[in-house]
mmCIF file of C-alpha atoms and ligand atoms in Angstrom:
data_model
loop_
_atom_site.group_PDB
_atom_site.id
_atom_site.type_symbol
_atom_site.label_atom_id
_atom_site.label_comp_id
_atom_site.label_asym_id
_atom_site.label_seq_id
_atom_site.Cartn_x
_atom_site.Cartn_y
_atom_site.Cartn_z
ATOM 1 C CA MET A 18 -10.794 3.574 26.043
ATOM 2 C CA SER A 19 -13.905 4.397 24.059
ATOM 3 C CA GLY A 20 -17.322 4.832 25.615
ATOM 4 C CA PHE A 21 -18.819 1.588 24.278
ATOM 5 C CA PRO A 22 -19.825 -1.047 26.821
ATOM 6 C CA ILE A 23 -18.991 -4.713 26.261
ATOM 7 C CA VAL A 24 -22.065 -6.723 25.259
ATOM 8 C CA GLU A 25 -22.815 -10.437 24.994
ATOM 9 C CA VAL A 26 -24.713 -11.966 22.098
ATOM 10 C CA THR A 27 -25.881 -15.524 21.412
ATOM 11 C CA VAL A 28 -25.218 -17.348 18.134
ATOM 12 C CA TYR A 29 -28.569 -18.473 16.654
ATOM 13 C CA PRO A 30 -29.040 -21.660 14.579
ATOM 14 C CA TYR A 31 -30.216 -19.719 11.538
ATOM 15 C CA GLU A 32 -26.877 -17.853 11.469
ATOM 16 C CA CYS A 33 -24.955 -21.059 10.856
ATOM 17 C CA ASP A 34 -23.895 -22.909 7.711
ATOM 18 C CA ALA A 35 -24.532 -26.508 6.659
ATOM 19 C CA PHE A 36 -21.830 -27.709 9.064
ATOM 20 C CA GLY A 37 -23.434 -25.823 11.921
ATOM 21 C CA HIS A 38 -20.802 -23.076 12.193
ATOM 22 C CA LEU A 39 -21.520 -19.371 12.414
ATOM 23 C CA ASN A 40 -21.234 -18.217 8.801
ATOM 24 C CA GLN A 41 -19.218 -15.237 7.643
ATOM 25 C CA ALA A 42 -22.061 -12.926 6.653
ATOM 26 C CA ALA A 43 -23.914 -13.682 9.884
ATOM 27 C CA CYS A 44 -20.757 -13.012 11.884
ATOM 28 C CA LEU A 45 -20.588 -9.529 10.395
ATOM 29 C CA GLN A 46 -24.266 -9.012 11.202
ATOM 30 C CA LEU A 47 -23.684 -10.252 14.715
ATOM 31 C CA LEU A 48 -20.958 -7.627 15.188
ATOM 32 C CA GLU A 49 -23.362 -5.015 13.894
ATOM 33 C CA ARG A 50 -26.031 -6.217 16.337
ATOM 34 C CA ALA A 51 -23.489 -5.964 19.143
ATOM 35 C CA ARG A 52 -22.465 -2.467 18.051
ATOM 36 C CA TRP A 53 -26.065 -1.230 18.164
ATOM 37 C CA GLU A 54 -26.602 -2.897 21.509
ATOM 38 C CA ALA A 55 -23.465 -1.201 22.854
ATOM 39 C CA LEU A 56 -24.678 2.111 21.473
ATOM 40 C CA ALA A 57 -28.085 1.619 23.095
ATOM 41 C CA ARG A 58 -26.554 0.807 26.476
ATOM 42 C CA GLY A 59 -23.898 3.494 26.217
ATOM 43 C CA PRO A 60 -24.295 6.870 24.581
ATOM 44 C CA GLY A 61 -27.826 6.167 23.258
ATOM 45 C CA VAL A 62 -29.031 5.334 19.767
ATOM 46 C CA ASP A 63 -30.248 8.857 19.122
ATOM 47 C CA LEU A 64 -26.666 10.150 19.260
ATOM 48 C CA PHE A 65 -26.542 10.387 15.480
ATOM 49 C CA HIS A 66 -30.063 11.770 14.958
ATOM 50 C CA ARG A 67 -29.436 14.411 17.599
ATOM 51 C CA ASN A 68 -26.362 15.570 15.721
ATOM 52 C CA GLY A 69 -27.763 15.234 12.202
ATOM 53 C CA VAL A 70 -25.048 12.820 11.050
ATOM 54 C CA TRP A 71 -24.889 9.184 10.148
ATOM 55 C CA PRO A 72 -21.852 6.861 10.255
ATOM 56 C CA ALA A 73 -21.581 5.289 6.812
ATOM 57 C CA ALA A 74 -19.346 2.206 6.705
ATOM 58 C CA ARG A 75 -16.506 2.777 4.247
ATOM 59 C CA ARG A 76 -14.282 -0.230 4.780
ATOM 60 C CA THR A 77 -14.336 -3.417 6.815
ATOM 61 C CA VAL A 78 -11.402 -5.716 7.382
ATOM 62 C CA ILE A 79 -12.495 -8.834 9.233
ATOM 63 C CA GLU A 80 -10.516 -11.806 10.336
ATOM 64 C CA TYR A 81 -12.385 -14.991 11.155
ATOM 65 C CA ARG A 82 -10.233 -16.686 13.760
ATOM 66 C CA ALA A 83 -12.284 -19.688 14.986
ATOM 67 C CA SER A 84 -15.681 -21.228 14.408
ATOM 68 C CA ALA A 85 -18.670 -20.743 16.701
ATOM 69 C CA LEU A 86 -21.750 -22.922 17.092
ATOM 70 C CA PRO A 87 -25.435 -22.235 17.838
ATOM 71 C CA GLY A 88 -25.912 -21.392 21.483
ATOM 72 C CA ASP A 89 -22.373 -20.067 21.938
ATOM 73 C CA ARG A 90 -22.280 -16.791 23.854
ATOM 74 C CA LEU A 91 -19.898 -14.227 22.402
ATOM 75 C CA ARG A 92 -18.543 -11.255 24.301
ATOM 76 C CA VAL A 93 -18.097 -8.372 21.869
ATOM 77 C CA GLU A 94 -15.734 -5.552 22.751
ATOM 78 C CA THR A 95 -15.924 -2.321 20.766
ATOM 79 C CA LEU A 96 -12.932 -0.049 20.796
ATOM 80 C CA ALA A 97 -12.458 3.265 19.006
ATOM 81 C CA LEU A 98 -9.023 3.066 17.425
ATOM 82 C CA GLU A 99 -8.671 6.272 15.519
ATOM 83 C CA ARG A 100 -10.404 9.492 14.747
ATOM 84 C CA GLY A 101 -9.815 11.854 11.857
ATOM 85 C CA THR A 102 -11.784 14.959 10.921
ATOM 86 C CA THR A 103 -14.666 13.162 9.229
ATOM 87 C CA SER A 104 -13.949 9.482 9.792
ATOM 88 C CA PHE A 105 -13.243 7.103 12.625
ATOM 89 C CA THR A 106 -12.218 3.484 13.031
ATOM 90 C CA LEU A 107 -13.824 0.990 15.389
ATOM 91 C CA ARG A 108 -12.437 -2.399 16.285
ATOM 92 C CA HIS A 109 -14.674 -5.273 17.307
ATOM 93 C CA ARG A 110 -13.394 -8.376 18.974
ATOM 94 C CA ALA A 111 -15.803 -11.295 19.495
ATOM 95 C CA VAL A 112 -14.650 -13.729 22.160
ATOM 96 C CA ARG A 113 -16.461 -16.941 23.184
ATOM 97 C CA THR A 114 -17.296 -16.526 26.868
ATOM 98 C CA ARG A 115 -16.961 -20.220 27.714
ATOM 99 C CA ASP A 116 -13.277 -20.599 26.776
ATOM 100 C CA ASP A 117 -12.068 -17.086 25.817
ATOM 101 C CA THR A 118 -11.415 -18.136 22.201
ATOM 102 C CA ILE A 119 -11.279 -15.194 19.818
ATOM 103 C CA ILE A 120 -13.880 -15.904 17.125
ATOM 104 C CA ALA A 121 -13.415 -12.803 14.972
ATOM 105 C CA GLU A 122 -11.755 -9.410 14.910
ATOM 106 C CA ALA A 123 -12.869 -6.609 12.622
ATOM 107 C CA ASP A 124 -11.723 -3.061 11.929
ATOM 108 C CA LEU A 125 -14.419 -0.837 10.473
ATOM 109 C CA VAL A 126 -13.861 2.625 9.063
ATOM 110 C CA PHE A 127 -16.888 4.938 9.177
ATOM 111 C CA VAL A 128 -17.297 8.327 7.605
ATOM 112 C CA CYS A 129 -19.841 10.813 8.934
ATOM 113 C CA VAL A 130 -22.432 11.888 6.369
ATOM 114 C CA ASP A 131 -25.369 14.272 6.667
ATOM 115 C CA ARG A 132 -28.930 13.573 5.516
ATOM 116 C CA LEU A 133 -27.958 14.349 1.919
ATOM 117 C CA GLY A 134 -25.059 11.915 2.050
ATOM 118 C CA ARG A 135 -22.408 14.654 2.145
ATOM 119 C CA VAL A 136 -19.289 13.948 4.172
ATOM 120 C CA VAL A 137 -19.250 16.154 7.295
ATOM 121 C CA PRO A 138 -16.952 16.606 10.319
ATOM 122 C CA ILE A 139 -17.415 14.366 13.340
ATOM 123 C CA PRO A 140 -19.678 16.246 15.799
ATOM 124 C CA GLU A 141 -18.298 17.210 19.171
ATOM 125 C CA GLU A 142 -20.551 14.798 21.092
ATOM 126 C CA LEU A 143 -19.552 11.793 18.977
ATOM 127 C CA GLY A 144 -15.914 12.820 19.329
ATOM 128 C CA ARG A 145 -16.309 12.628 23.130
ATOM 129 C CA VAL A 146 -17.838 9.150 22.888
ATOM 130 C CA LEU A 147 -15.002 7.933 20.697
ATOM 131 C CA ALA A 148 -12.539 9.348 23.210
ATOM 132 C CA VAL A 149 -9.604 9.056 20.826
ATOM 133 C CA PRO A 150 -7.451 12.161 20.483
ATOM 134 C CA ARG A 151 -8.207 13.927 17.250
ATOM 135 C CA GLY A 152 -5.627 13.941 14.515
ATOM 136 C CA GLY A 153 -3.927 10.746 15.727
ATOM 137 C CA LYS A 154 -3.427 9.964 12.054
ATOM 138 C CA GLU A 155 -1.725 13.167 11.172
ATOM 139 C CA ALA A 156 1.863 12.984 10.111
ATOM 140 C CA GLN A 157 4.716 14.636 11.967
ATOM 141 C CA ARG A 158 7.573 16.473 10.341
ATOM 142 C CA ILE A 159 11.048 15.661 11.553
ATOM 143 C CA ALA A 160 14.064 17.688 10.425
ATOM 144 C CA VAL A 161 17.132 15.531 9.756
ATOM 145 C CA GLU A 162 20.310 16.569 7.948
ATOM 146 C CA GLY A 163 18.942 18.937 5.301
ATOM 147 C CA SER A 164 15.634 17.163 4.924
ATOM 148 C CA GLU A 165 12.230 17.402 6.561
ATOM 149 C CA LEU A 166 10.914 13.868 6.839
ATOM 150 C CA THR A 167 7.203 13.171 7.070
ATOM 151 C CA VAL A 168 6.477 10.435 9.565
ATOM 152 C CA GLU A 169 3.114 8.920 10.444
ATOM 153 C CA VAL A 170 2.919 7.675 14.023
ATOM 154 C CA ARG A 171 -0.123 5.840 15.316
ATOM 155 C CA GLY A 172 -0.999 4.161 18.573
ATOM 156 C CA ASN A 173 0.972 3.309 21.680
ATOM 157 C CA GLY A 174 2.998 0.323 22.761
ATOM 158 C CA PRO A 175 6.186 -1.294 21.526
ATOM 159 C CA ALA A 176 7.407 0.261 18.280
ATOM 160 C CA LEU A 177 6.862 -1.176 14.816
ATOM 161 C CA LEU A 178 8.844 0.728 12.185
ATOM 162 C CA LEU A 179 7.554 0.341 8.614
ATOM 163 C CA VAL A 180 10.034 1.215 5.855
ATOM 164 C CA HIS A 181 8.765 1.508 2.303
ATOM 165 C CA GLY A 182 10.481 0.539 -0.938
ATOM 166 C CA TYR A 183 11.398 2.397 -4.116
ATOM 167 C CA PRO A 184 9.878 4.626 -5.546
ATOM 168 C CA LEU A 185 7.049 4.485 -3.037
ATOM 169 C CA ASP A 186 6.071 6.182 0.202
ATOM 170 C CA ARG A 187 4.477 5.457 3.571
ATOM 171 C CA THR A 188 1.044 4.889 2.027
ATOM 172 C CA LEU A 189 2.404 1.490 1.015
ATOM 173 C CA TRP A 190 1.460 0.604 4.606
ATOM 174 C CA ARG A 191 -2.106 1.945 4.435
ATOM 175 C CA HIS A 192 -3.505 -1.432 5.544
ATOM 176 C CA GLN A 193 -0.926 -1.990 8.265
ATOM 177 C CA LEU A 194 -1.068 1.455 9.885
ATOM 178 C CA PRO A 195 -4.650 1.035 11.175
ATOM 179 C CA ALA A 196 -3.930 -2.526 12.414
ATOM 180 C CA PHE A 197 -1.756 -3.806 15.295
ATOM 181 C CA ALA A 198 -3.532 -1.625 17.837
ATOM 182 C CA ARG A 199 -1.244 -2.726 20.675
ATOM 183 C CA TRP A 200 1.797 -1.400 18.782
ATOM 184 C CA ARG A 201 3.085 2.063 18.053
ATOM 185 C CA ARG A 202 3.243 2.092 14.262
ATOM 186 C CA ILE A 203 5.842 4.439 12.764
ATOM 187 C CA ALA A 204 5.911 4.875 8.988
ATOM 188 C CA PRO A 205 8.214 7.499 7.458
ATOM 189 C CA ASP A 206 8.364 8.863 3.938
ATOM 190 C CA LEU A 207 12.048 8.330 3.175
ATOM 191 C CA ARG A 208 13.920 11.410 2.031
ATOM 192 C CA GLY A 209 13.022 12.322 -1.549
ATOM 193 C CA PHE A 210 9.724 10.385 -1.365
ATOM 194 C CA GLY A 211 6.091 11.065 -0.485
ATOM 195 C CA ALA A 212 5.601 14.244 1.508
ATOM 196 C CA SER A 213 9.204 14.490 2.760
ATOM 197 C CA ARG A 214 10.940 17.662 1.676
ATOM 198 C CA GLY A 215 14.464 18.925 1.196
ATOM 199 C CA ALA A 216 17.705 17.202 0.257
ATOM 200 C CA ALA A 217 17.165 13.787 -1.307
ATOM 201 C CA LEU A 218 20.534 12.340 -0.344
ATOM 202 C CA PRO A 219 23.842 14.136 0.198
ATOM 203 C CA PRO A 220 26.393 13.226 -2.511
ATOM 204 C CA GLY A 221 27.587 9.681 -1.955
ATOM 205 C CA GLY A 222 24.983 9.416 0.819
ATOM 206 C CA GLY A 223 23.790 5.930 0.006
ATOM 207 C CA MET A 224 22.076 3.486 2.288
ATOM 208 C CA GLN A 225 23.896 4.844 5.348
ATOM 209 C CA ARG A 226 21.977 8.104 5.173
ATOM 210 C CA TYR A 227 18.626 6.327 4.973
ATOM 211 C CA ALA A 228 19.600 4.106 7.921
ATOM 212 C CA ASP A 229 20.752 7.099 9.982
ATOM 213 C CA ASP A 230 17.471 8.858 9.154
ATOM 214 C CA LEU A 231 15.611 5.920 10.699
ATOM 215 C CA VAL A 232 17.702 6.276 13.835
ATOM 216 C CA ALA A 233 16.908 10.006 13.973
ATOM 217 C CA ILE A 234 13.202 9.176 13.677
ATOM 218 C CA LEU A 235 13.401 6.583 16.465
ATOM 219 C CA ASP A 236 15.274 9.091 18.618
ATOM 220 C CA ARG A 237 12.630 11.732 18.015
ATOM 221 C CA CYS A 238 9.911 9.223 18.912
ATOM 222 C CA GLU A 239 11.923 8.275 22.033
ATOM 223 C CA VAL A 240 12.121 4.661 20.930
ATOM 224 C CA ASP A 241 15.185 2.621 21.878
ATOM 225 C CA GLY A 242 14.496 -0.462 19.820
ATOM 226 C CA ALA A 243 11.805 -1.300 17.261
ATOM 227 C CA VAL A 244 10.573 -4.269 15.336
ATOM 228 C CA CYS A 245 11.649 -3.113 11.890
ATOM 229 C CA CYS A 246 9.774 -4.112 8.768
ATOM 230 C CA GLY A 247 11.129 -3.166 5.354
ATOM 231 C CA LEU A 248 9.911 -3.879 1.856
ATOM 232 C CA SER A 249 12.433 -4.237 -0.952
ATOM 233 C CA MET A 250 14.651 -1.113 -0.744
ATOM 234 C CA GLY A 251 13.244 -0.809 2.790
ATOM 235 C CA GLY A 252 14.877 -4.205 3.425
ATOM 236 C CA TYR A 253 18.226 -3.023 1.999
ATOM 237 C CA ILE A 254 18.042 -0.089 4.422
ATOM 238 C CA LEU A 255 17.336 -2.415 7.334
ATOM 239 C CA PHE A 256 20.438 -4.466 6.525
ATOM 240 C CA GLU A 257 22.386 -1.204 6.751
ATOM 241 C CA LEU A 258 20.615 -0.328 10.002
ATOM 242 C CA LEU A 259 21.637 -3.723 11.381
ATOM 243 C CA ARG A 260 25.250 -3.064 10.394
ATOM 244 C CA ARG A 261 25.348 0.445 11.845
ATOM 245 C CA HIS A 262 22.926 0.371 14.751
ATOM 246 C CA PRO A 263 22.034 -3.245 15.606
ATOM 247 C CA GLU A 264 20.878 -2.242 19.085
ATOM 248 C CA ARG A 265 17.896 -0.379 17.562
ATOM 249 C CA VAL A 266 16.466 -3.524 15.922
ATOM 250 C CA ARG A 267 14.624 -5.895 18.252
ATOM 251 C CA GLY A 268 12.845 -7.836 15.530
ATOM 252 C CA LEU A 269 13.070 -7.948 11.763
ATOM 253 C CA VAL A 270 10.514 -8.377 8.993
ATOM 254 C CA LEU A 271 11.978 -8.646 5.515
ATOM 255 C CA MET A 272 9.363 -8.306 2.794
ATOM 256 C CA ASP A 273 9.979 -8.831 -0.908
ATOM 257 C CA THR A 274 13.617 -7.901 -0.654
ATOM 258 C CA LYS A 275 17.026 -9.398 -1.343
ATOM 259 C CA ALA A 276 20.357 -9.569 0.394
ATOM 260 C CA GLY A 277 22.748 -9.780 -2.546
ATOM 261 C CA VAL A 278 24.182 -7.008 -4.741
ATOM 262 C CA ASP A 279 23.076 -5.904 -8.218
ATOM 263 C CA ALA A 280 24.391 -7.785 -11.247
ATOM 264 C CA PRO A 281 26.292 -5.529 -13.730
ATOM 265 C CA GLU A 282 23.280 -5.346 -16.084
ATOM 266 C CA VAL A 283 21.040 -4.305 -13.187
ATOM 267 C CA LYS A 284 23.505 -1.552 -12.262
ATOM 268 C CA ARG A 285 23.398 -0.353 -15.883
ATOM 269 C CA ALA A 286 19.579 -0.422 -15.829
ATOM 270 C CA ARG A 287 19.642 1.719 -12.658
ATOM 271 C CA ASP A 288 21.695 4.364 -14.481
ATOM 272 C CA GLU A 289 19.295 4.256 -17.437
ATOM 273 C CA SER A 290 16.344 4.691 -15.094
ATOM 274 C CA ALA A 291 18.063 7.668 -13.445
ATOM 275 C CA ALA A 292 18.507 9.265 -16.885
ATOM 276 C CA LEU A 293 14.865 8.528 -17.731
ATOM 277 C CA ALA A 294 13.679 10.118 -14.475
ATOM 278 C CA ALA A 295 15.820 13.213 -15.079
ATOM 279 C CA ARG A 296 14.464 13.537 -18.606
ATOM 280 C CA ASP A 297 10.790 12.519 -18.311
ATOM 281 C CA GLY A 298 10.002 12.744 -14.599
ATOM 282 C CA ALA A 299 8.544 10.417 -11.979
ATOM 283 C CA GLY A 300 5.551 9.497 -14.164
ATOM 284 C CA ALA A 301 7.820 7.770 -16.672
ATOM 285 C CA ILE A 302 9.387 5.693 -13.891
ATOM 286 C CA ALA A 303 5.924 4.803 -12.602
ATOM 287 C CA GLU A 304 4.837 3.485 -15.999
ATOM 288 C CA ARG A 305 8.037 1.456 -16.346
ATOM 289 C CA MET A 306 7.765 -0.057 -12.862
ATOM 290 C CA LEU A 307 4.036 -0.685 -12.574
ATOM 291 C CA PRO A 308 3.811 -3.919 -14.600
ATOM 292 C CA LYS A 309 6.528 -5.487 -12.425
ATOM 293 C CA LEU A 310 5.020 -4.616 -9.066
ATOM 294 C CA LEU A 311 1.567 -6.177 -8.978
ATOM 295 C CA SER A 312 0.196 -9.668 -9.571
ATOM 296 C CA ALA A 313 -2.184 -10.450 -12.419
ATOM 297 C CA ALA A 314 -4.957 -10.921 -9.846
ATOM 298 C CA THR A 315 -4.317 -7.494 -8.342
ATOM 299 C CA VAL A 316 -4.339 -5.813 -11.746
ATOM 300 C CA GLU A 317 -7.554 -7.597 -12.678
ATOM 301 C CA THR A 318 -9.533 -7.268 -9.468
ATOM 302 C CA GLN A 319 -8.146 -4.216 -7.625
ATOM 303 C CA PRO A 320 -8.175 -1.197 -9.944
ATOM 304 C CA GLU A 321 -8.046 1.098 -6.904
ATOM 305 C CA THR A 322 -4.760 -0.494 -5.802
ATOM 306 C CA VAL A 323 -3.293 -0.043 -9.281
ATOM 307 C CA ALA A 324 -4.360 3.614 -9.252
ATOM 308 C CA ALA A 325 -2.966 4.150 -5.737
ATOM 309 C CA VAL A 326 0.420 2.672 -6.669
ATOM 310 C CA ARG A 327 0.640 4.766 -9.827
ATOM 311 C CA LYS A 328 -0.200 7.894 -7.826
ATOM 312 C CA MET A 329 2.254 6.991 -5.080
ATOM 313 C CA MET A 330 5.128 6.617 -7.544
ATOM 314 C CA GLY A 331 4.124 9.841 -9.275
ATOM 315 C CA ARG A 332 4.603 11.697 -5.961
ATOM 316 C CA ALA A 333 8.302 10.822 -5.713
ATOM 317 C CA SER A 334 10.710 13.641 -6.481
ATOM 318 C CA VAL A 335 13.140 13.167 -9.370
ATOM 319 C CA GLU A 336 16.046 13.852 -6.985
ATOM 320 C CA GLY A 337 14.691 11.187 -4.646
ATOM 321 C CA ILE A 338 14.433 8.646 -7.449
ATOM 322 C CA VAL A 339 17.937 9.354 -8.765
ATOM 323 C CA ALA A 340 19.456 9.258 -5.275
ATOM 324 C CA ALA A 341 17.701 5.974 -4.417
ATOM 325 C CA LEU A 342 18.833 4.372 -7.680
ATOM 326 C CA GLN A 343 22.444 5.298 -6.922
ATOM 327 C CA ALA A 344 22.164 4.116 -3.335
ATOM 328 C CA MET A 345 20.711 0.767 -4.426
ATOM 329 C CA ARG A 346 23.286 0.366 -7.187
ATOM 330 C CA ASP A 347 26.146 0.880 -4.745
ATOM 331 C CA ARG A 348 24.763 -1.049 -1.789
ATOM 332 C CA PRO A 349 27.020 -3.658 -0.201
ATOM 333 C CA ASP A 350 26.404 -7.384 -0.147
ATOM 334 C CA SER A 351 24.313 -8.249 2.897
ATOM 335 C CA ARG A 352 24.494 -12.035 2.470
ATOM 336 C CA PRO A 353 27.513 -12.543 4.747
ATOM 337 C CA GLN A 354 25.620 -10.819 7.543
ATOM 338 C CA LEU A 355 22.552 -13.063 7.452
ATOM 339 C CA ALA A 356 24.034 -15.751 9.683
ATOM 340 C CA ASN A 357 24.789 -13.112 12.343
ATOM 341 C CA ILE A 358 21.255 -11.772 12.614
ATOM 342 C CA ALA A 359 20.294 -12.528 16.178
ATOM 343 C CA VAL A 360 16.796 -11.052 16.435
ATOM 344 C CA PRO A 361 13.485 -12.822 15.679
ATOM 345 C CA THR A 362 12.980 -12.610 11.918
ATOM 346 C CA LEU A 363 10.040 -13.044 9.605
ATOM 347 C CA VAL A 364 10.515 -13.274 5.844
ATOM 348 C CA VAL A 365 7.478 -12.528 3.652
ATOM 349 C CA CYS A 366 7.320 -12.875 -0.116
ATOM 350 C CA GLY A 367 4.604 -12.577 -2.741
ATOM 351 C CA ALA A 368 4.289 -15.886 -4.582
ATOM 352 C CA GLU A 369 4.393 -14.042 -7.925
ATOM 353 C CA ASP A 370 7.185 -11.623 -7.105
ATOM 354 C CA SER A 371 9.594 -11.560 -10.043
ATOM 355 C CA LEU A 372 11.764 -8.716 -8.696
ATOM 356 C CA THR A 373 12.659 -10.468 -5.450
ATOM 357 C CA PRO A 374 11.483 -14.002 -6.167
ATOM 358 C CA PRO A 375 10.391 -16.568 -3.553
ATOM 359 C CA GLY A 376 13.507 -18.709 -4.136
ATOM 360 C CA GLU A 377 15.765 -15.821 -3.146
ATOM 361 C CA MET A 378 13.698 -14.999 -0.093
ATOM 362 C CA GLN A 379 13.593 -18.634 0.999
ATOM 363 C CA ALA A 380 17.388 -18.556 0.858
ATOM 364 C CA ILE A 381 17.384 -15.512 3.160
ATOM 365 C CA ALA A 382 15.062 -17.281 5.602
ATOM 366 C CA ALA A 383 17.275 -20.389 5.515
ATOM 367 C CA ALA A 384 20.363 -18.301 6.279
ATOM 368 C CA VAL A 385 18.905 -16.396 9.255
ATOM 369 C CA ARG A 386 18.771 -18.516 12.392
ATOM 370 C CA GLY A 387 15.184 -19.345 13.376
ATOM 371 C CA ALA A 388 13.622 -17.162 10.667
ATOM 372 C CA ARG A 389 10.078 -17.913 9.546
ATOM 373 C CA TYR A 390 9.162 -17.794 5.873
ATOM 374 C CA VAL A 391 5.631 -16.945 4.717
ATOM 375 C CA GLU A 392 4.618 -16.886 1.068
ATOM 376 C CA ILE A 393 1.613 -14.791 0.113
ATOM 377 C CA ALA A 394 -0.604 -16.128 -2.692
ATOM 378 C CA SER A 395 -1.953 -13.815 -5.419
ATOM 379 C CA ALA A 396 0.628 -11.146 -4.653
ATOM 380 C CA ALA A 397 3.724 -9.992 -6.519
ATOM 381 C CA HIS A 398 6.141 -7.340 -5.165
ATOM 382 C CA LEU A 399 3.780 -5.146 -3.120
ATOM 383 C CA THR A 400 2.346 -7.819 -0.834
ATOM 384 C CA PRO A 401 1.172 -5.534 2.038
ATOM 385 C CA LEU A 402 -0.990 -3.569 -0.410
ATOM 386 C CA GLU A 403 -2.089 -6.474 -2.572
ATOM 387 C CA GLN A 404 -3.004 -8.994 0.125
ATOM 388 C CA PRO A 405 -3.316 -7.011 3.367
ATOM 389 C CA LEU A 406 -5.284 -9.637 5.285
ATOM 390 C CA ALA A 407 -2.775 -12.411 4.678
ATOM 391 C CA VAL A 408 0.167 -10.099 5.390
ATOM 392 C CA ASN A 409 -1.437 -8.725 8.551
ATOM 393 C CA ARG A 410 -2.158 -12.252 9.754
ATOM 394 C CA ALA A 411 1.504 -13.201 9.304
ATOM 395 C CA LEU A 412 2.595 -10.015 11.059
ATOM 396 C CA THR A 413 0.132 -10.508 13.903
ATOM 397 C CA GLU A 414 1.434 -14.017 14.573
ATOM 398 C CA PHE A 415 4.997 -12.763 14.509
ATOM 399 C CA LEU A 416 4.351 -9.706 16.677
ATOM 400 C CA THR A 417 2.323 -11.623 19.238
ATOM 401 C CA GLY A 418 5.483 -13.359 20.369
ATOM 402 C CA LEU A 419 7.307 -10.048 20.744
ATOM 403 C CA GLU A 420 4.928 -7.812 22.710
HETATM 404 C C1 MLT B 18 11.883 -1.627 -4.477
HETATM 405 O O1 MLT B 18 10.730 -2.059 -4.542
HETATM 406 O O2 MLT B 18 12.293 -1.016 -3.485
HETATM 407 C C2 MLT B 18 12.793 -1.832 -5.662
HETATM 408 O O3 MLT B 18 12.155 -2.623 -6.610
HETATM 409 C C3 MLT B 18 14.077 -2.451 -5.227
HETATM 410 C C4 MLT B 18 15.066 -2.583 -6.344
HETATM 411 O O4 MLT B 18 14.907 -1.983 -7.416
HETATM 412 O O5 MLT B 18 16.059 -3.303 -6.121
#
């Protein structure tokens, strides 16, 4: 727990819109008011002045869950979620006191700056107030079969394993890792990708090796079973995990993936891409893939996402790319297995995904007993990066039933 007391605030008429509901901007202000009130009652407002630092808000993700009216009393909890060297994340939850309805939840990332606006380390005293172990965000290194896998583990609770696609890495989940505070989020860089080092895949390794790596990671984290979420190639790996180690999967999220095998022309294209990677490197693959991964809206309005995806693909090793292409080319047909999936399943697809189109994902959802299908507007293949709020909402609803 962090050292912030819970405070109550009243919704004022001037904070409401024409229909009399608390408006979005005012809701954010109300959370800020509550945060200052909590600071005043707790560690004291001069905490920052005393230490010569200021918390500058870097990012806010807010979810408006229900409307509130003038006169409503809201109980605002403030929880420190994470602490890095210079930044920390706070979560606010505003709950109506009369009926315990959650009105809004917000995660805010702050970075400490000095009087000249330079980013500085979190002072000792603030660190004590936050009361979150330092370095919770840092990645672990796990040695498995000739490779050293980099795995980011955050939080405590039931396990949520996040498996990225090709040719990406764990930063695909940058908006999911800070969320789901009641879950232990585990996001590896698959072998050959991101910051993982060593052998990409042993010869003929294929999907089995990736699936066994996930088991090794769960073992190392002392997790028996996890809710497993995989995007695209991450989904192919989860089908393999289900075939080899079904007992480790207690829930399944399939994002922008497919169950069938590659058509002959796709297999040929995989071999061409492998030759391109060997000749011109990961950058050439990134330029070829980029136009297919993101929606027009993302390209137009989120230049930072485009840059992050390009950078992420550029980090992949050539051996990793070649090995993944071979593993995907040779993967077995997972369609016959869909009817046997016996764990709660959520299927998520970007409405503009042309690589794993909605029709194909709807067919997966129809074939898995009880599966829920959610389509994400204004997203193509990388839905968790492109539309994090909508994806996190779908995940939250799904996970709530599984805690
Ligand atoms: C991925 O995102 O993992 C790839 O697009 C999957 C594929 O090429 O089949």
